[in-house]
CSV table of C-alpha atoms and ligand atoms in Angstrom, one decimal:
chain,number,residue,atom,x,y,z
A,651,UNK,CA,0.1,-6.8,-23.5
A,652,UNK,CA,3.2,-5.9,-21.4
A,653,UNK,CA,2.1,-4.8,-17.9
A,654,UNK,CA,2.2,-1.1,-17.5
A,655,UNK,CA,5.2,-0.1,-15.4
A,656,UNK,CA,5.7,2.2,-12.5
A,657,UNK,CA,4.7,5.8,-12.9
A,658,UNK,CA,2.6,5.1,-16.0
A,659,UNK,CA,-0.5,7.4,-16.1
A,660,UNK,CA,-4.0,5.9,-15.8
A,661,UNK,CA,-6.9,8.1,-16.9
A,662,UNK,CA,-10.3,7.9,-15.3
A,663,UNK,CA,-13.4,9.3,-16.9
A,664,UNK,CA,-15.6,10.6,-14.0
A,665,UNK,CA,-14.8,12.1,-10.7
A,666,UNK,CA,-17.0,10.5,-8.1
A,667,UNK,CA,-16.3,8.2,-5.1
A,668,UNK,CA,-15.7,5.2,-7.3
A,669,UNK,CA,-13.0,7.1,-9.2
A,670,UNK,CA,-11.6,8.3,-5.9
A,671,UNK,CA,-11.2,4.7,-4.5
A,672,UNK,CA,-9.8,3.5,-7.9
A,673,UNK,CA,-7.3,6.4,-7.8
A,674,UNK,CA,-6.2,5.6,-4.3
A,675,UNK,CA,-5.5,2.0,-5.2
A,676,UNK,CA,-3.7,3.0,-8.4
A,677,UNK,CA,-1.5,5.3,-6.4
A,678,UNK,CA,-0.6,2.4,-4.1
A,679,UNK,CA,0.4,0.3,-7.1
A,680,UNK,CA,2.7,3.1,-8.3
A,681,UNK,CA,0.6,4.8,-11.0
A,682,UNK,CA,-0.2,8.4,-11.5
A,683,UNK,CA,-3.9,9.1,-12.1
A,684,UNK,CA,-5.4,11.7,-14.3
A,685,UNK,CA,-9.1,12.4,-13.8
A,686,UNK,CA,-11.4,13.8,-16.5
A,687,UNK,CA,-14.6,15.2,-15.0
A,688,UNK,CA,-17.1,18.0,-16.0
A,689,UNK,CA,-16.9,19.5,-12.5
A,690,UNK,CA,-13.8,20.9,-10.8
A,691,UNK,CA,-12.6,19.8,-7.4
A,692,UNK,CA,-14.3,16.3,-7.7
A,693,UNK,CA,-13.7,13.6,-5.0
A,694,UNK,CA,-11.5,11.7,-7.4
A,695,UNK,CA,-9.5,14.6,-8.7
A,696,UNK,CA,-8.6,15.6,-5.2
A,697,UNK,CA,-6.5,12.4,-4.8
A,698,UNK,CA,-5.2,12.3,-8.3
A,699,UNK,CA,-1.9,13.6,-9.8
A,700,UNK,CA,-3.7,15.5,-12.6
A,701,UNK,CA,-7.2,16.8,-13.4
A,702,UNK,CA,-8.8,17.9,-16.6
A,703,UNK,CA,-12.1,19.7,-16.2
A,704,UNK,CA,-14.1,19.3,-19.4
A,705,UNK,CA,-17.4,18.4,-20.9
A,706,UNK,CA,-18.3,15.0,-22.4
A,707,UNK,CA,-18.8,16.8,-25.8
A,708,UNK,CA,-15.3,18.4,-25.9
A,709,UNK,CA,-13.6,16.2,-28.3
A,710,UNK,CA,-10.3,18.1,-28.4
A,711,UNK,CA,-10.0,18.2,-24.6
A,712,UNK,CA,-10.8,14.5,-24.4
A,713,UNK,CA,-8.2,13.7,-27.1
A,714,UNK,CA,-5.5,15.7,-25.2
A,715,UNK,CA,-6.5,13.9,-22.0
A,716,UNK,CA,-6.2,10.5,-23.7
A,717,UNK,CA,-2.8,11.4,-25.2
A,718,UNK,CA,-1.5,12.1,-21.6
A,719,UNK,CA,-2.6,8.6,-20.4
A,720,UNK,CA,-1.3,5.1,-21.2
A,721,UNK,CA,-4.8,3.6,-20.6
A,722,UNK,CA,-8.1,5.2,-19.8
A,723,UNK,CA,-11.0,3.7,-17.8
A,724,UNK,CA,-14.4,5.0,-16.6
A,725,UNK,CA,-16.0,5.0,-13.2
A,726,UNK,CA,-19.4,6.1,-14.5
A,727,UNK,CA,-21.5,4.1,-16.9
A,728,UNK,CA,-23.2,7.2,-18.4
A,729,UNK,CA,-20.1,8.5,-20.1
A,730,UNK,CA,-21.5,9.2,-23.5
A,731,UNK,CA,-20.4,6.7,-26.1
A,732,UNK,CA,-19.1,9.5,-28.3
A,733,UNK,CA,-16.7,10.6,-25.5
A,734,UNK,CA,-15.5,7.0,-25.1
A,735,UNK,CA,-14.9,6.8,-28.9
A,736,UNK,CA,-13.0,10.1,-28.8
A,737,UNK,CA,-10.5,8.4,-26.4
A,738,UNK,CA,-10.1,5.4,-28.7
A,739,UNK,CA,-9.7,7.7,-31.7
A,740,UNK,CA,-6.8,9.4,-29.9
A,741,UNK,CA,-5.1,6.0,-29.9
A,742,UNK,CA,-5.2,5.3,-26.2
A,743,UNK,CA,-6.7,1.9,-25.1
A,744,UNK,CA,-10.1,2.3,-23.3
A,745,UNK,CA,-10.6,-0.5,-20.8
A,746,UNK,CA,-13.4,-1.6,-20.5
A,747,UNK,CA,-14.4,-0.8,-24.1
A,748,UNK,CA,-17.3,1.0,-25.7
A,749,UNK,CA,-19.5,-2.2,-25.9
A,750,UNK,CA,-19.7,-2.4,-22.1
A,751,UNK,CA,-21.1,1.2,-22.1
A,752,UNK,CA,-23.4,0.7,-25.0
A,753,UNK,CA,-25.1,-2.3,-23.5
A,754,UNK,CA,-25.6,-0.9,-20.0
A,755,UNK,CA,-26.7,2.7,-20.6
A,756,UNK,CA,-30.1,1.9,-21.9
A,757,UNK,CA,-32.3,-0.5,-19.8
A,758,UNK,CA,-34.1,-1.8,-22.9
A,759,UNK,CA,-30.8,-2.5,-24.8
A,760,UNK,CA,-29.4,-4.0,-21.6
A,761,UNK,CA,-32.2,-6.5,-21.0
A,762,UNK,CA,-32.2,-7.4,-24.7
A,763,UNK,CA,-28.5,-8.1,-24.5
A,764,UNK,CA,-28.7,-10.1,-21.4
A,765,UNK,CA,-31.5,-12.3,-22.8
A,766,UNK,CA,-29.7,-12.7,-26.1
A,767,UNK,CA,-26.6,-14.2,-24.3
A,768,UNK,CA,-28.9,-16.5,-22.3
A,769,UNK,CA,-29.2,-14.6,-19.1
A,770,UNK,CA,-32.8,-14.5,-17.9
A,771,UNK,CA,-34.5,-11.3,-16.7
A,772,UNK,CA,-38.1,-10.3,-15.6
A,773,UNK,CA,-40.5,-9.9,-18.5
A,774,UNK,CA,-40.5,-6.3,-19.9
A,775,UNK,CA,-41.9,-4.1,-22.6
A,776,UNK,CA,-40.7,-0.9,-24.3
A,777,UNK,CA,-42.9,2.1,-23.6
A,778,UNK,CA,-42.7,5.2,-25.7
A,779,UNK,CA,-46.1,6.8,-25.1
A,780,UNK,CA,-48.9,6.8,-22.5
A,781,UNK,CA,-50.9,4.5,-24.8
A,782,UNK,CA,-48.0,2.0,-24.9
A,783,UNK,CA,-48.0,2.0,-21.1
A,784,UNK,CA,-51.6,0.9,-20.9
A,785,UNK,CA,-51.0,-1.9,-23.4
A,786,UNK,CA,-47.8,-3.0,-21.8
A,787,UNK,CA,-49.4,-3.1,-18.3
A,788,UNK,CA,-52.2,-5.3,-19.7
A,789,UNK,CA,-49.7,-7.6,-21.3
A,790,UNK,CA,-47.5,-8.0,-18.3
A,791,UNK,CA,-50.5,-8.3,-16.0
A,792,UNK,CA,-50.3,-7.5,-12.3
A,793,UNK,CA,-47.8,-5.2,-10.6
A,794,UNK,CA,-45.0,-3.6,-12.6
A,795,UNK,CA,-42.3,-0.9,-12.4
A,796,UNK,CA,-41.8,1.8,-15.0
A,797,UNK,CA,-38.3,3.0,-15.5
A,798,UNK,CA,-36.7,5.6,-17.7
A,799,UNK,CA,-34.5,3.7,-20.1
A,800,UNK,CA,-31.5,6.1,-19.6
A,801,UNK,CA,-29.7,7.8,-16.7
A,802,UNK,CA,-31.5,6.4,-13.8
A,803,UNK,CA,-29.6,5.4,-10.6
A,804,UNK,CA,-30.5,4.8,-7.0
A,805,UNK,CA,-34.1,4.3,-8.0
A,806,UNK,CA,-34.5,7.7,-9.6
A,807,UNK,CA,-36.9,8.0,-12.6
A,808,UNK,CA,-38.8,4.9,-11.5
A,809,UNK,CA,-42.4,4.4,-10.5
A,810,UNK,CA,-44.3,1.3,-9.2
A,811,UNK,CA,-47.7,0.4,-10.5
A,812,UNK,CA,-50.2,-2.0,-8.9
A,813,UNK,CA,-52.6,-1.6,-11.8
A,814,UNK,CA,-54.0,0.7,-14.5
A,815,UNK,CA,-55.2,3.2,-11.9
A,816,UNK,CA,-51.5,4.1,-11.2
A,817,UNK,CA,-50.6,4.6,-14.9
A,818,UNK,CA,-51.1,8.4,-15.1
A,819,UNK,CA,-49.0,9.0,-11.9
A,820,UNK,CA,-46.2,6.7,-13.2
A,821,UNK,CA,-46.2,8.3,-16.6
A,822,UNK,CA,-45.8,11.7,-14.9
A,823,UNK,CA,-42.7,10.4,-13.0
A,824,UNK,CA,-41.1,9.2,-16.3
A,825,UNK,CA,-41.8,12.7,-17.7
A,826,UNK,CA,-42.3,11.5,-21.3
A,827,UNK,CA,-38.9,10.0,-21.6
A,828,UNK,CA,-38.6,6.6,-23.4
A,829,UNK,CA,-39.2,3.9,-20.8
A,830,UNK,CA,-39.2,0.2,-20.0
A,831,UNK,CA,-42.0,-1.4,-18.1
A,832,UNK,CA,-40.9,-4.4,-16.1
A,833,UNK,CA,-42.9,-7.0,-14.3
A,834,UNK,CA,-42.5,-6.6,-10.6
A,835,UNK,CA,-40.4,-9.5,-9.3
A,836,UNK,CA,-41.6,-11.0,-6.1
A,837,UNK,CA,-38.0,-11.6,-5.0
A,838,UNK,CA,-36.9,-13.3,-1.8
A,839,UNK,CA,-33.7,-11.3,-1.7
A,840,UNK,CA,-31.4,-9.3,-4.0
A,841,UNK,CA,-27.8,-10.4,-4.6
A,842,UNK,CA,-25.0,-9.2,-6.9
A,843,UNK,CA,-21.9,-10.8,-8.3
A,844,UNK,CA,-18.8,-8.9,-9.1
A,845,UNK,CA,-16.3,-10.3,-11.6
A,846,UNK,CA,-13.1,-9.1,-13.2
A,847,UNK,CA,-11.5,-9.9,-16.5
A,848,UNK,CA,-7.8,-9.3,-17.3
A,849,UNK,CA,-6.4,-8.0,-20.5
A,850,UNK,CA,-5.2,-11.6,-21.1
A,851,UNK,CA,-8.8,-12.9,-20.8
A,852,UNK,CA,-8.4,-14.5,-17.4
A,853,UNK,CA,-11.4,-14.1,-15.2
A,854,UNK,CA,-12.0,-13.9,-11.4
A,855,UNK,CA,-15.3,-13.7,-9.5
A,856,UNK,CA,-16.1,-12.7,-5.9
A,857,UNK,CA,-18.6,-14.4,-3.7
A,858,UNK,CA,-22.2,-13.1,-4.2
A,859,UNK,CA,-23.3,-10.4,-1.8
A,860,UNK,CA,-26.8,-10.0,-0.4
A,861,UNK,CA,-28.0,-6.5,-0.9
A,862,UNK,CA,-30.7,-4.5,0.9
A,863,UNK,CA,-32.2,-1.4,-0.6
A,864,UNK,CA,-34.3,1.3,0.9
A,865,UNK,CA,-36.1,3.6,-1.4
A,866,UNK,CA,-34.2,2.3,-4.4
A,867,UNK,CA,-30.8,3.0,-2.7
A,868,UNK,CA,-28.4,0.3,-1.5
A,869,UNK,CA,-28.1,0.4,2.3
A,870,UNK,CA,-26.2,-2.8,3.1
A,871,UNK,CA,-24.3,-5.5,1.3
A,872,UNK,CA,-23.4,-8.7,3.1
A,873,UNK,CA,-21.2,-11.7,2.3
A,874,UNK,CA,-22.0,-14.5,2.4
A,875,UNK,CA,-25.4,-14.1,0.9
A,876,UNK,CA,-28.0,-16.4,2.4
A,877,UNK,CA,-28.5,-18.4,-0.7
A,878,UNK,CA,-27.9,-22.1,-1.6
A,879,UNK,CA,-24.9,-23.3,-3.6
A,880,UNK,CA,-27.0,-23.8,-6.7
A,881,UNK,CA,-28.2,-20.2,-6.7
A,882,UNK,CA,-24.7,-18.8,-6.0
A,883,UNK,CA,-23.3,-21.0,-8.9
A,884,UNK,CA,-26.0,-19.8,-11.3
A,885,UNK,CA,-25.4,-16.1,-10.4
A,886,UNK,CA,-21.6,-16.6,-10.8
A,887,UNK,CA,-21.9,-18.3,-14.1
A,888,UNK,CA,-24.2,-15.6,-15.5
A,889,UNK,CA,-21.8,-12.9,-14.5
A,890,UNK,CA,-18.8,-14.7,-16.1
A,891,UNK,CA,-20.8,-15.2,-19.3
A,892,UNK,CA,-21.6,-11.5,-19.4
A,893,UNK,CA,-18.0,-10.3,-18.8
A,894,UNK,CA,-16.8,-12.7,-21.5
A,895,UNK,CA,-19.5,-11.8,-24.0
A,896,UNK,CA,-18.7,-8.1,-23.6
A,897,UNK,CA,-15.0,-8.7,-24.0
A,898,UNK,CA,-14.8,-6.5,-20.9
A,899,UNK,CA,-11.4,-5.7,-19.4
A,900,UNK,CA,-11.8,-4.6,-15.7
A,901,UNK,CA,-14.5,-5.1,-13.1
A,902,UNK,CA,-18.2,-5.5,-13.7
A,903,UNK,CA,-21.2,-6.1,-11.4
A,904,UNK,CA,-24.4,-7.9,-12.2
A,905,UNK,CA,-27.4,-7.5,-9.9
A,906,UNK,CA,-30.0,-10.3,-9.5
A,907,UNK,CA,-33.4,-11.0,-7.9
A,908,UNK,CA,-33.5,-14.4,-6.2
A,909,UNK,CA,-36.9,-15.9,-6.6
A,910,UNK,CA,-38.6,-18.0,-3.9
A,911,UNK,CA,-37.6,-21.2,-5.8
A,912,UNK,CA,-33.9,-20.2,-5.6
A,913,UNK,CA,-33.7,-19.1,-9.3
A,914,UNK,CA,-31.9,-15.9,-10.3
A,915,UNK,CA,-33.2,-13.2,-12.6
A,916,UNK,CA,-30.7,-10.6,-13.7
A,917,UNK,CA,-31.8,-7.0,-13.0
A,918,UNK,CA,-29.0,-4.8,-14.4
A,919,UNK,CA,-25.3,-4.6,-14.7
A,920,UNK,CA,-22.7,-1.9,-14.1
A,921,UNK,CA,-19.6,-2.0,-16.3
A,922,UNK,CA,-17.4,-0.8,-13.4
A,923,UNK,CA,-16.6,-1.3,-9.7
A,924,UNK,CA,-19.8,-1.3,-7.7
A,925,UNK,CA,-21.2,-0.2,-4.4
A,926,UNK,CA,-22.2,-3.7,-3.5
A,927,UNK,CA,-18.5,-4.7,-3.8
A,928,UNK,CA,-17.2,-2.2,-1.3
A,929,UNK,CA,-16.7,-5.0,1.3
A,930,UNK,CA,-14.2,-6.8,-0.9
A,931,UNK,CA,-11.1,-4.8,0.0
A,932,UNK,CA,-11.5,-5.6,3.7
A,933,UNK,CA,-12.8,-9.2,3.3
A,934,UNK,CA,-11.0,-10.7,0.4
A,935,UNK,CA,-7.4,-11.4,-0.7
A,936,UNK,CA,-8.0,-8.8,-3.4
A,937,UNK,CA,-10.6,-6.1,-3.5
A,938,UNK,CA,-12.5,-4.8,-6.5
A,939,UNK,CA,-10.5,-1.5,-6.8
A,940,UNK,CA,-7.1,-3.2,-6.9
A,941,UNK,CA,-8.4,-5.8,-9.3
A,942,UNK,CA,-9.7,-3.2,-11.7
A,943,UNK,CA,-6.5,-1.3,-11.8
A,944,UNK,CA,-4.5,-4.6,-12.3
A,945,UNK,CA,-6.8,-5.6,-15.2
A,946,UNK,CA,-6.7,-2.3,-17.1
A,947,UNK,CA,-2.9,-2.0,-16.5
A,948,UNK,CA,-2.4,-5.5,-18.1
A,949,UNK,CA,-1.3,-7.0,-14.8
A,950,UNK,CA,-2.3,-10.6,-13.8
A,951,UNK,CA,-5.4,-10.8,-11.7
A,952,UNK,CA,-5.1,-11.8,-8.0
A,953,UNK,CA,-7.2,-14.2,-6.0
A,954,UNK,CA,-10.7,-13.0,-5.0
A,955,UNK,CA,-10.9,-15.5,-2.2
A,956,UNK,CA,-13.0,-14.3,0.7
A,957,UNK,CA,-11.2,-14.5,4.1
A,958,UNK,CA,-13.8,-12.9,6.3
A,959,UNK,CA,-17.6,-12.6,6.5
A,960,UNK,CA,-18.4,-9.0,5.9
A,961,UNK,CA,-21.1,-6.4,6.1
A,962,UNK,CA,-20.9,-3.0,4.3
A,963,UNK,CA,-23.2,-0.1,5.3
A,964,UNK,CA,-23.8,3.0,3.2
A,965,UNK,CA,-24.1,6.4,4.9
A,966,UNK,CA,-26.4,8.9,3.2
A,967,UNK,CA,-26.5,12.6,3.7
A,968,UNK,CA,-25.8,14.0,7.1
A,969,UNK,CA,-25.6,10.5,8.6
A,970,UNK,CA,-22.0,10.4,7.6
A,971,UNK,CA,-21.0,13.4,9.7
A,972,UNK,CA,-20.8,11.5,12.9
A,973,UNK,CA,-18.8,8.6,11.5
A,974,UNK,CA,-15.3,9.8,12.3
A,975,UNK,CA,-16.0,9.9,16.1
A,976,UNK,CA,-18.7,7.2,16.3
A,977,UNK,CA,-18.3,4.4,13.8
A,978,UNK,CA,-19.6,1.0,14.6
A,979,UNK,CA,-17.1,-0.8,16.8
A,980,UNK,CA,-14.2,-2.2,14.8
A,981,UNK,CA,-15.6,-1.1,11.4
A,982,UNK,CA,-13.4,0.5,8.8
A,983,UNK,CA,-14.6,3.8,7.5
A,984,UNK,CA,-14.4,5.2,4.0
A,985,UNK,CA,-15.5,8.8,3.6
A,986,UNK,CA,-15.9,10.0,0.0
A,987,UNK,CA,-14.6,13.6,0.5
A,988,UNK,CA,-17.8,15.2,-0.9
A,989,UNK,CA,-18.0,18.9,-0.1
A,990,UNK,CA,-21.8,19.0,0.0
A,991,UNK,CA,-24.1,16.6,1.7
A,992,UNK,CA,-27.6,16.2,0.5
A,993,UNK,CA,-30.5,13.9,1.7
A,994,UNK,CA,-30.1,10.5,0.0
A,995,UNK,CA,-26.6,11.3,-1.3
A,996,UNK,CA,-24.0,8.6,-0.7
A,997,UNK,CA,-21.3,10.1,1.5
A,998,UNK,CA,-19.4,7.2,3.1
A,999,UNK,CA,-19.5,3.5,3.9
A,1000,UNK,CA,-18.3,1.3,6.7
A,1001,UNK,CA,-17.2,-2.4,6.5
A,1002,UNK,CA,-17.3,-4.8,9.4
A,1003,UNK,CA,-15.6,-8.2,9.1
A,1004,UNK,CA,-15.4,-11.3,11.3
A,1005,UNK,CA,-13.7,-14.6,10.8
A,1006,UNK,CA,-15.7,-17.0,8.7
B,1670,ADP,P1,-31.0,1.6,-10.2
B,1670,ADP,O1,-30.3,1.9,-11.5
B,1670,ADP,O2,-31.7,2.8,-9.7
B,1670,ADP,O3,-30.2,0.8,-9.2
B,1670,ADP,P2,-32.6,-0.8,-10.4
B,1670,ADP,O4,-33.3,-1.3,-11.6
B,1670,ADP,O5,-31.5,-1.6,-9.8
B,1670,ADP,O6,-32.2,0.7,-10.7
B,1670,ADP,O7,-33.8,-0.6,-9.3
B,1670,ADP,C1,-33.5,-0.2,-8.0
B,1670,ADP,C2,-34.2,-1.2,-7.0
B,1670,ADP,O8,-35.6,-1.2,-7.2
B,1670,ADP,C3,-33.7,-2.6,-7.2
B,1670,ADP,O9,-32.5,-2.9,-6.5
B,1670,ADP,C4,-34.9,-3.4,-6.6
B,1670,ADP,O10,-34.9,-3.3,-5.2
B,1670,ADP,C5,-36.1,-2.6,-7.0
B,1670,ADP,N1,-36.5,-3.1,-8.4
B,1670,ADP,C6,-36.1,-2.7,-9.6
B,1670,ADP,N2,-36.7,-3.3,-10.6
B,1670,ADP,C7,-37.5,-4.2,-10.0
B,1670,ADP,C8,-38.4,-5.3,-10.5
B,1670,ADP,N3,-38.6,-5.5,-11.8
B,1670,ADP,N4,-39.1,-6.0,-9.5
B,1670,ADP,C9,-38.9,-5.8,-8.2
B,1670,ADP,N5,-38.1,-4.9,-7.7
B,1670,ADP,C10,-37.4,-4.1,-8.5
B,1671,MG,MG1,-29.6,-1.2,-9.3
């Protein structure tokens, strides 16, 4: 495709902080951004040239939005597939495409897809009923984690079980929704790999980051990860296989558990820029937001080479309020512009870098 030229309009489905950071980069590259979001006054819309407030089921509004854009992307993996299809039906390219949504929205479908393309995960079972849960727990043996198949994030809709005695409580957390039961992975650490694929099929991958979670929410991401070369290579290779198999255009993130023997088991992927990649703009020749915009606009990708060692820290709830006056020394600050703070809500992040 010919690269989109100056002042073309890029559409973003979703209005959160990821959309905001994408919109800011798109602006730097000369594009106008049009945000489609169910809520007015979203963090992304407030830095965009245009905003459409509309529901995911409003086909006519989605079509009018698509017609006003040269290309449309999404910053949110739970955009309903039907809404994504409405964009394509209006004749505007959707990058990444529908397959990347379909294979990441449902944890059971996602793990099946990963396994089919040769990417290993923990053992898992589908759970539809309380009876299924008992059977699945016996089959997996030992500790497990029950997750709703759809719409979980930041550890929400998940419950850990050390045995059958925990099954009733876990089932209550799931609230009767279709679930997946996963064997609990005794991981040594968690890492993720972010990759990008251009409209021409070229790929680029960043160094893995090492991610620490608290209560299911990412707290810090550090590069380099403390893993051996073989582990890093395996994680990179899996992420590149995934992005190619999906025919994905744009950025994608794959999360892994690193086992005590240095092996990697994929946990989940996000078909978008990712919180664990927020260190890349400060530490690499090209950051994830710029690269995503380049990919969807049909521009060549740039080098992902890491110039600095980096540590990214998330700020949740009111912890972000003090940041402007009291950030860690030398750290860069990104505030998400959310009007309301809530406990556990991601409000900001900082990135500290030092020479490698
Ligand atoms: P979310 O969509 O909420 O990020 P994840 O599946 O990534 O859901 O789970 C959140 C965190 O919970 C993971 O980063 C990891 O720390 C822990 N976790 C999830 N699944 C497992 C598992 N099978 N074994 C061990 N820890 C897990
Ligand atoms: Mg996760």
